[in-house]
Amino acid sequence: MYYEKESLKDIEKAFYWWSKATEQGMPEAQSNLAYMYYREESLKDIEKAFYWYSKAAEQGMPEAQFNLGQMYYHEESQKDIEKAFYWWSKAAEQGMPDAQNNLACMYYEKESLKDIEKAFYWWSKVAEQGMPEAQNNLANMYYTEESQKDIEKAFYWYSKAAEQGMPEAQNNLANMYHTEESLKDIEKAFYWWSKAAELGNCEAQFSLGQMYYQGDGVVKNLEKALSWFKKAAAQGVTEAEQYLRNELKDKETLQKSSD
């Protein structure tokens, strides 16, 4: 109450009572105290956060196990990938979606842990719980991994994540509408690229620029094309930079011919 309720907000009292409860071995209090040591600037102490997360994690509390894994993965002073993996596994087995997603990422990305089937298993678990990141990753596996290849399922999970506002999934869904013959729909490709581009996805910005530049499913509009190319180029999309350079050269050539 002292920590969460604005009308009763008192960090010092929350800290005092959680400290009291930790002395009785209460894992929820240990986890909350660790959180305060980790997040509250006035109390910041990485070692104490690590200590209390460890205490709560060892008593089986999934939130503490997940956060301890986070510390082992991200904190230079505690860096230990194997221990991060161990604690995320513990939390994942208790049904914690963030831990399940992290575990899937490790199985997919870390060469020392590489296991496509386990990555697929855990992303499936999380995707079914509604996490858009996992839905997009699961779709990627259905779309690109030969052992899991299934265009319909890739489309299904991209759609789920896209509808939750995830720009990467919106971009991927637009790509499917644009390139897959069985799903071909230029209007829907334009719709989802527009959504993703407005949310800052640089690939979508470039693709939207191409549509306006070429008149692909939309009325050709050089001004809008260049506007989206500039946004994509600002985020490092080299193809967009090339379009802008070519357009500049064309203008210079036209200017010289008219002089």
mmCIF file of C-alpha atoms in Angstrom:
data_model
loop_
_atom_site.group_PDB
_atom_site.id
_atom_site.type_symbol
_atom_site.label_atom_id
_atom_site.label_comp_id
_atom_site.label_asym_id
_atom_site.label_seq_id
_atom_site.Cartn_x
_atom_site.Cartn_y
_atom_site.Cartn_z
ATOM 1 C CA MET A 1 0.000 0.000 0.000
ATOM 2 C CA TYR A 2 2.748 2.463 0.946
ATOM 3 C CA TYR A 3 4.479 1.734 -2.367
ATOM 4 C CA GLU A 4 1.594 1.360 -4.816
ATOM 5 C CA LYS A 5 -1.229 3.642 -3.624
ATOM 6 C CA GLU A 6 -0.594 7.263 -4.602
ATOM 7 C CA SER A 7 -2.696 8.551 -1.693
ATOM 8 C CA LEU A 8 -0.486 6.615 0.762
ATOM 9 C CA LYS A 9 2.812 6.808 -1.125
ATOM 10 C CA ASP A 10 5.745 6.649 1.274
ATOM 11 C CA ILE A 11 8.902 4.973 -0.019
ATOM 12 C CA GLU A 12 10.605 4.960 3.376
ATOM 13 C CA LYS A 13 7.690 3.230 5.104
ATOM 14 C CA ALA A 14 7.341 0.681 2.298
ATOM 15 C CA PHE A 15 11.048 -0.033 2.617
ATOM 16 C CA TYR A 16 10.780 -0.324 6.416
ATOM 17 C CA TRP A 17 7.922 -2.831 6.404
ATOM 18 C CA TRP A 18 9.303 -4.932 3.575
ATOM 19 C CA SER A 19 12.600 -5.053 5.465
ATOM 20 C CA LYS A 20 10.714 -6.328 8.513
ATOM 21 C CA ALA A 21 8.954 -9.009 6.466
ATOM 22 C CA THR A 22 12.215 -10.187 4.856
ATOM 23 C CA GLU A 23 13.581 -10.940 8.314
ATOM 24 C CA GLN A 24 10.785 -13.508 8.604
ATOM 25 C CA GLY A 25 11.794 -15.102 5.313
ATOM 26 C CA MET A 26 8.792 -13.919 3.281
ATOM 27 C CA PRO A 27 9.735 -14.289 -0.429
ATOM 28 C CA GLU A 28 7.298 -11.624 -1.707
ATOM 29 C CA ALA A 29 8.856 -9.088 0.662
ATOM 30 C CA GLN A 30 12.358 -10.182 -0.328
ATOM 31 C CA SER A 31 11.502 -9.683 -3.995
ATOM 32 C CA ASN A 32 9.897 -6.290 -3.325
ATOM 33 C CA LEU A 33 12.860 -5.144 -1.262
ATOM 34 C CA ALA A 34 15.208 -6.237 -4.045
ATOM 35 C CA TYR A 35 13.109 -4.259 -6.506
ATOM 36 C CA MET A 36 13.479 -1.138 -4.379
ATOM 37 C CA TYR A 37 17.242 -1.589 -4.132
ATOM 38 C CA TYR A 38 17.371 -2.012 -7.913
ATOM 39 C CA ARG A 39 14.943 0.678 -9.081
ATOM 40 C CA GLU A 40 14.705 3.408 -6.447
ATOM 41 C CA GLU A 41 17.502 5.939 -6.935
ATOM 42 C CA SER A 42 17.471 6.941 -3.261
ATOM 43 C CA LEU A 43 18.097 3.301 -2.243
ATOM 44 C CA LYS A 44 20.132 2.076 -5.217
ATOM 45 C CA ASP A 45 22.325 -0.876 -4.265
ATOM 46 C CA ILE A 46 22.938 -3.548 -6.922
ATOM 47 C CA GLU A 47 24.546 -6.009 -4.513
ATOM 48 C CA LYS A 48 21.626 -5.865 -2.075
ATOM 49 C CA ALA A 49 19.121 -6.177 -4.932
ATOM 50 C CA PHE A 50 21.004 -9.245 -6.131
ATOM 51 C CA TYR A 51 21.103 -10.681 -2.596
ATOM 52 C CA TRP A 52 17.367 -10.364 -1.964
ATOM 53 C CA TYR A 53 16.341 -11.524 -5.439
ATOM 54 C CA SER A 54 18.532 -14.587 -4.824
ATOM 55 C CA LYS A 55 16.819 -15.264 -1.487
ATOM 56 C CA ALA A 56 13.328 -15.021 -3.005
ATOM 57 C CA ALA A 57 14.313 -16.989 -6.119
ATOM 58 C CA GLU A 58 15.668 -19.842 -4.028
ATOM 59 C CA GLN A 59 12.247 -20.059 -2.337
ATOM 60 C CA GLY A 60 10.622 -20.566 -5.734
ATOM 61 C CA MET A 61 9.145 -17.135 -6.442
ATOM 62 C CA PRO A 62 8.918 -16.803 -10.264
ATOM 63 C CA GLU A 63 9.074 -12.978 -10.364
ATOM 64 C CA ALA A 64 12.300 -13.045 -8.363
ATOM 65 C CA GLN A 65 13.697 -15.859 -10.511
ATOM 66 C CA PHE A 66 12.978 -13.824 -13.623
ATOM 67 C CA ASN A 67 14.523 -10.650 -12.189
ATOM 68 C CA LEU A 68 17.567 -12.546 -10.946
ATOM 69 C CA GLY A 69 17.969 -13.900 -14.463
ATOM 70 C CA GLN A 70 17.744 -10.332 -15.745
ATOM 71 C CA MET A 71 20.552 -9.276 -13.424
ATOM 72 C CA TYR A 72 22.762 -12.172 -14.436
ATOM 73 C CA TYR A 73 22.143 -11.312 -18.083
ATOM 74 C CA HIS A 74 22.402 -7.500 -18.034
ATOM 75 C CA GLU A 75 24.458 -6.410 -15.026
ATOM 76 C CA GLU A 76 28.189 -6.401 -15.818
ATOM 77 C CA SER A 77 29.077 -6.954 -12.167
ATOM 78 C CA GLN A 78 26.958 -10.149 -12.074
ATOM 79 C CA LYS A 79 27.219 -11.246 -15.721
ATOM 80 C CA ASP A 80 26.674 -14.987 -16.072
ATOM 81 C CA ILE A 81 24.726 -16.282 -19.082
ATOM 82 C CA GLU A 82 24.424 -19.813 -17.717
ATOM 83 C CA LYS A 83 22.887 -18.583 -14.465
ATOM 84 C CA ALA A 84 20.536 -16.249 -16.348
ATOM 85 C CA PHE A 85 19.437 -19.269 -18.379
ATOM 86 C CA TYR A 86 19.028 -21.349 -15.213
ATOM 87 C CA TRP A 87 16.776 -18.838 -13.439
ATOM 88 C CA TRP A 88 14.732 -17.992 -16.524
ATOM 89 C CA SER A 89 14.159 -21.747 -16.943
ATOM 90 C CA LYS A 90 12.888 -21.959 -13.378
ATOM 91 C CA ALA A 91 10.493 -19.034 -13.880
ATOM 92 C CA ALA A 92 9.417 -20.305 -17.314
ATOM 93 C CA GLU A 93 8.480 -23.689 -15.876
ATOM 94 C CA GLN A 94 6.144 -21.856 -13.475
ATOM 95 C CA GLY A 95 4.361 -20.231 -16.407
ATOM 96 C CA MET A 96 5.898 -16.750 -16.391
ATOM 97 C CA PRO A 97 5.579 -15.436 -19.979
ATOM 98 C CA ASP A 98 8.495 -12.951 -19.865
ATOM 99 C CA ALA A 99 10.819 -15.725 -18.734
ATOM 100 C CA GLN A 100 9.450 -18.105 -21.356
ATOM 101 C CA ASN A 101 10.082 -15.507 -24.056
ATOM 102 C CA ASN A 102 13.641 -14.874 -22.844
ATOM 103 C CA LEU A 103 14.300 -18.600 -22.710
ATOM 104 C CA ALA A 104 13.073 -18.992 -26.289
ATOM 105 C CA CYS A 105 15.344 -16.139 -27.389
ATOM 106 C CA MET A 106 18.326 -17.847 -25.778
ATOM 107 C CA TYR A 107 17.522 -21.175 -27.423
ATOM 108 C CA TYR A 108 17.243 -19.410 -30.782
ATOM 109 C CA GLU A 109 20.108 -16.909 -30.614
ATOM 110 C CA LYS A 110 22.847 -18.335 -28.366
ATOM 111 C CA GLU A 111 25.100 -20.765 -30.221
ATOM 112 C CA SER A 112 26.000 -22.587 -27.000
ATOM 113 C CA LEU A 113 22.300 -23.256 -26.314
ATOM 114 C CA LYS A 114 20.987 -23.477 -29.882
ATOM 115 C CA ASP A 115 17.851 -25.610 -30.039
ATOM 116 C CA ILE A 116 15.227 -24.665 -32.628
ATOM 117 C CA GLU A 117 12.613 -27.061 -31.283
ATOM 118 C CA LYS A 118 12.852 -25.673 -27.741
ATOM 119 C CA ALA A 119 12.736 -22.093 -29.016
ATOM 120 C CA PHE A 120 9.624 -23.041 -30.967
ATOM 121 C CA TYR A 121 8.109 -24.729 -27.908
ATOM 122 C CA TRP A 122 8.551 -21.736 -25.608
ATOM 123 C CA TRP A 123 7.497 -19.116 -28.154
ATOM 124 C CA SER A 124 4.365 -21.169 -28.780
ATOM 125 C CA LYS A 125 3.608 -21.097 -25.060
ATOM 126 C CA VAL A 126 4.003 -17.330 -24.837
ATOM 127 C CA ALA A 127 2.277 -16.552 -28.118
ATOM 128 C CA GLU A 128 -0.822 -18.362 -26.886
ATOM 129 C CA GLN A 129 -0.780 -16.061 -23.836
ATOM 130 C CA GLY A 130 -0.983 -13.044 -26.122
ATOM 131 C CA MET A 131 2.556 -11.604 -26.074
ATOM 132 C CA PRO A 132 3.063 -9.814 -29.433
ATOM 133 C CA GLU A 133 6.857 -10.204 -29.428
ATOM 134 C CA ALA A 134 6.514 -13.976 -29.070
ATOM 135 C CA GLN A 135 3.746 -14.079 -31.685
ATOM 136 C CA ASN A 136 6.016 -12.279 -34.151
ATOM 137 C CA ASN A 137 8.966 -14.551 -33.342
ATOM 138 C CA LEU A 138 6.814 -17.653 -33.692
ATOM 139 C CA ALA A 139 5.577 -16.373 -37.047
ATOM 140 C CA ASN A 140 9.187 -15.806 -38.120
ATOM 141 C CA MET A 141 9.932 -19.442 -37.337
ATOM 142 C CA TYR A 142 6.908 -20.663 -39.297
ATOM 143 C CA TYR A 143 7.974 -18.431 -42.196
ATOM 144 C CA THR A 144 11.732 -18.985 -42.329
ATOM 145 C CA GLU A 145 12.663 -22.221 -40.538
ATOM 146 C CA GLU A 146 12.462 -25.195 -42.904
ATOM 147 C CA SER A 147 11.707 -27.598 -40.042
ATOM 148 C CA GLN A 148 8.646 -25.535 -39.046
ATOM 149 C CA LYS A 149 7.642 -24.047 -42.428
ATOM 150 C CA ASP A 150 3.935 -23.191 -42.542
ATOM 151 C CA ILE A 151 2.819 -20.078 -44.436
ATOM 152 C CA GLU A 152 -0.719 -20.106 -43.021
ATOM 153 C CA LYS A 153 0.491 -20.257 -39.415
ATOM 154 C CA ALA A 154 3.087 -17.547 -40.072
ATOM 155 C CA PHE A 155 0.305 -15.356 -41.451
ATOM 156 C CA TYR A 156 -1.917 -16.139 -38.457
ATOM 157 C CA TRP A 157 0.665 -15.166 -35.841
ATOM 158 C CA TYR A 158 1.885 -12.082 -37.727
ATOM 159 C CA SER A 159 -1.754 -10.978 -37.848
ATOM 160 C CA LYS A 160 -2.191 -11.502 -34.103
ATOM 161 C CA ALA A 161 0.891 -9.433 -33.266
ATOM 162 C CA ALA A 162 0.104 -6.776 -35.887
ATOM 163 C CA GLU A 163 -3.374 -6.264 -34.465
ATOM 164 C CA GLN A 164 -1.773 -5.532 -31.088
ATOM 165 C CA GLY A 165 0.190 -2.699 -32.663
ATOM 166 C CA MET A 166 3.623 -4.316 -33.032
ATOM 167 C CA PRO A 167 5.360 -2.510 -35.926
ATOM 168 C CA GLU A 168 7.743 -5.387 -36.783
ATOM 169 C CA ALA A 169 4.792 -7.748 -37.171
ATOM 170 C CA GLN A 170 2.850 -5.157 -39.177
ATOM 171 C CA ASN A 171 5.809 -4.841 -41.527
ATOM 172 C CA ASN A 172 6.109 -8.636 -41.829
ATOM 173 C CA LEU A 173 2.386 -8.993 -42.478
ATOM 174 C CA ALA A 174 2.572 -6.343 -45.201
ATOM 175 C CA ASN A 175 5.472 -8.231 -46.780
ATOM 176 C CA MET A 176 3.344 -11.371 -46.921
ATOM 177 C CA TYR A 177 0.428 -9.501 -48.512
ATOM 178 C CA HIS A 178 2.842 -8.055 -51.065
ATOM 179 C CA THR A 179 4.917 -11.117 -51.982
ATOM 180 C CA GLU A 180 2.953 -14.307 -51.227
ATOM 181 C CA GLU A 181 0.808 -15.252 -54.221
ATOM 182 C CA SER A 182 -1.748 -17.060 -52.060
ATOM 183 C CA LEU A 183 -2.261 -13.906 -49.955
ATOM 184 C CA LYS A 184 -1.636 -11.205 -52.560
ATOM 185 C CA ASP A 185 -3.449 -8.018 -51.593
ATOM 186 C CA ILE A 186 -1.726 -4.713 -52.421
ATOM 187 C CA GLU A 187 -4.271 -2.623 -50.500
ATOM 188 C CA LYS A 188 -3.658 -4.580 -47.298
ATOM 189 C CA ALA A 189 0.101 -4.423 -47.847
ATOM 190 C CA PHE A 190 -0.208 -0.641 -48.126
ATOM 191 C CA TYR A 191 -2.416 -0.500 -45.024
ATOM 192 C CA TRP A 192 -0.011 -2.444 -42.796
ATOM 193 C CA TRP A 193 3.110 -0.747 -44.129
ATOM 194 C CA SER A 194 1.431 2.582 -43.396
ATOM 195 C CA LYS A 195 0.687 1.472 -39.823
ATOM 196 C CA ALA A 196 4.242 0.249 -39.228
ATOM 197 C CA ALA A 197 5.842 3.259 -40.938
ATOM 198 C CA GLU A 198 3.904 5.680 -38.749
ATOM 199 C CA LEU A 199 5.201 3.784 -35.707
ATOM 200 C CA GLY A 200 8.771 4.292 -36.914
ATOM 201 C CA ASN A 201 9.620 0.944 -38.525
ATOM 202 C CA CYS A 202 12.337 1.818 -41.029
ATOM 203 C CA GLU A 203 11.737 -1.185 -43.314
ATOM 204 C CA ALA A 204 8.073 -0.244 -43.620
ATOM 205 C CA GLN A 205 9.008 3.378 -44.286
ATOM 206 C CA PHE A 206 11.248 2.280 -47.153
ATOM 207 C CA SER A 207 8.624 -0.095 -48.588
ATOM 208 C CA LEU A 208 5.942 2.580 -48.366
ATOM 209 C CA GLY A 209 8.284 4.979 -50.134
ATOM 210 C CA GLN A 210 8.752 2.427 -52.916
ATOM 211 C CA MET A 211 4.994 2.050 -53.332
ATOM 212 C CA TYR A 212 4.571 5.816 -53.757
ATOM 213 C CA TYR A 213 7.657 6.042 -55.981
ATOM 214 C CA GLN A 214 6.560 3.288 -58.343
ATOM 215 C CA GLY A 215 2.800 3.795 -58.131
ATOM 216 C CA ASP A 216 2.516 0.252 -56.825
ATOM 217 C CA GLY A 217 -1.108 -0.102 -55.724
ATOM 218 C CA VAL A 218 -1.352 3.627 -54.963
ATOM 219 C CA VAL A 219 -1.316 6.826 -56.989
ATOM 220 C CA LYS A 220 2.295 7.692 -57.781
ATOM 221 C CA ASN A 221 3.443 10.504 -55.502
ATOM 222 C CA LEU A 222 7.092 11.547 -55.602
ATOM 223 C CA GLU A 223 6.756 13.957 -52.700
ATOM 224 C CA LYS A 224 5.399 11.274 -50.343
ATOM 225 C CA ALA A 225 7.924 8.747 -51.641
ATOM 226 C CA LEU A 226 10.849 11.042 -50.857
ATOM 227 C CA SER A 227 9.384 11.898 -47.446
ATOM 228 C CA TRP A 228 9.313 8.224 -46.445
ATOM 229 C CA PHE A 229 12.744 7.576 -47.988
ATOM 230 C CA LYS A 230 14.156 10.394 -45.850
ATOM 231 C CA LYS A 231 12.653 8.879 -42.700
ATOM 232 C CA ALA A 232 14.054 5.444 -43.568
ATOM 233 C CA ALA A 233 17.459 6.850 -44.545
ATOM 234 C CA ALA A 234 17.668 8.688 -41.219
ATOM 235 C CA GLN A 235 17.476 5.248 -39.560
ATOM 236 C CA GLY A 236 20.262 3.855 -41.739
ATOM 237 C CA VAL A 237 18.383 2.170 -44.601
ATOM 238 C CA THR A 238 20.989 2.314 -47.375
ATOM 239 C CA GLU A 239 18.515 1.539 -50.175
ATOM 240 C CA ALA A 240 16.523 4.623 -49.182
ATOM 241 C CA GLU A 241 19.704 6.705 -49.226
ATOM 242 C CA GLN A 242 20.348 5.493 -52.770
ATOM 243 C CA TYR A 243 16.897 6.565 -53.944
ATOM 244 C CA LEU A 244 17.512 10.017 -52.467
ATOM 245 C CA ARG A 245 20.937 10.280 -54.126
ATOM 246 C CA ASN A 246 19.489 9.241 -57.486
ATOM 247 C CA GLU A 247 16.708 11.789 -57.162
ATOM 248 C CA LEU A 248 19.258 14.505 -56.334
ATOM 249 C CA LYS A 249 21.331 13.549 -59.384
ATOM 250 C CA ASP A 250 18.230 13.662 -61.574
ATOM 251 C CA LYS A 251 17.432 17.156 -60.310
ATOM 252 C CA GLU A 252 20.998 18.331 -60.925
ATOM 253 C CA THR A 253 20.941 16.899 -64.442
ATOM 254 C CA LEU A 254 17.603 18.557 -65.160
ATOM 255 C CA GLN A 255 18.908 21.865 -63.782
ATOM 256 C CA LYS A 256 22.021 21.729 -66.015
ATOM 257 C CA SER A 257 19.985 20.937 -69.107
ATOM 258 C CA SER A 258 17.709 23.905 -68.471
ATOM 259 C CA ASP A 259 20.578 26.390 -67.922
#
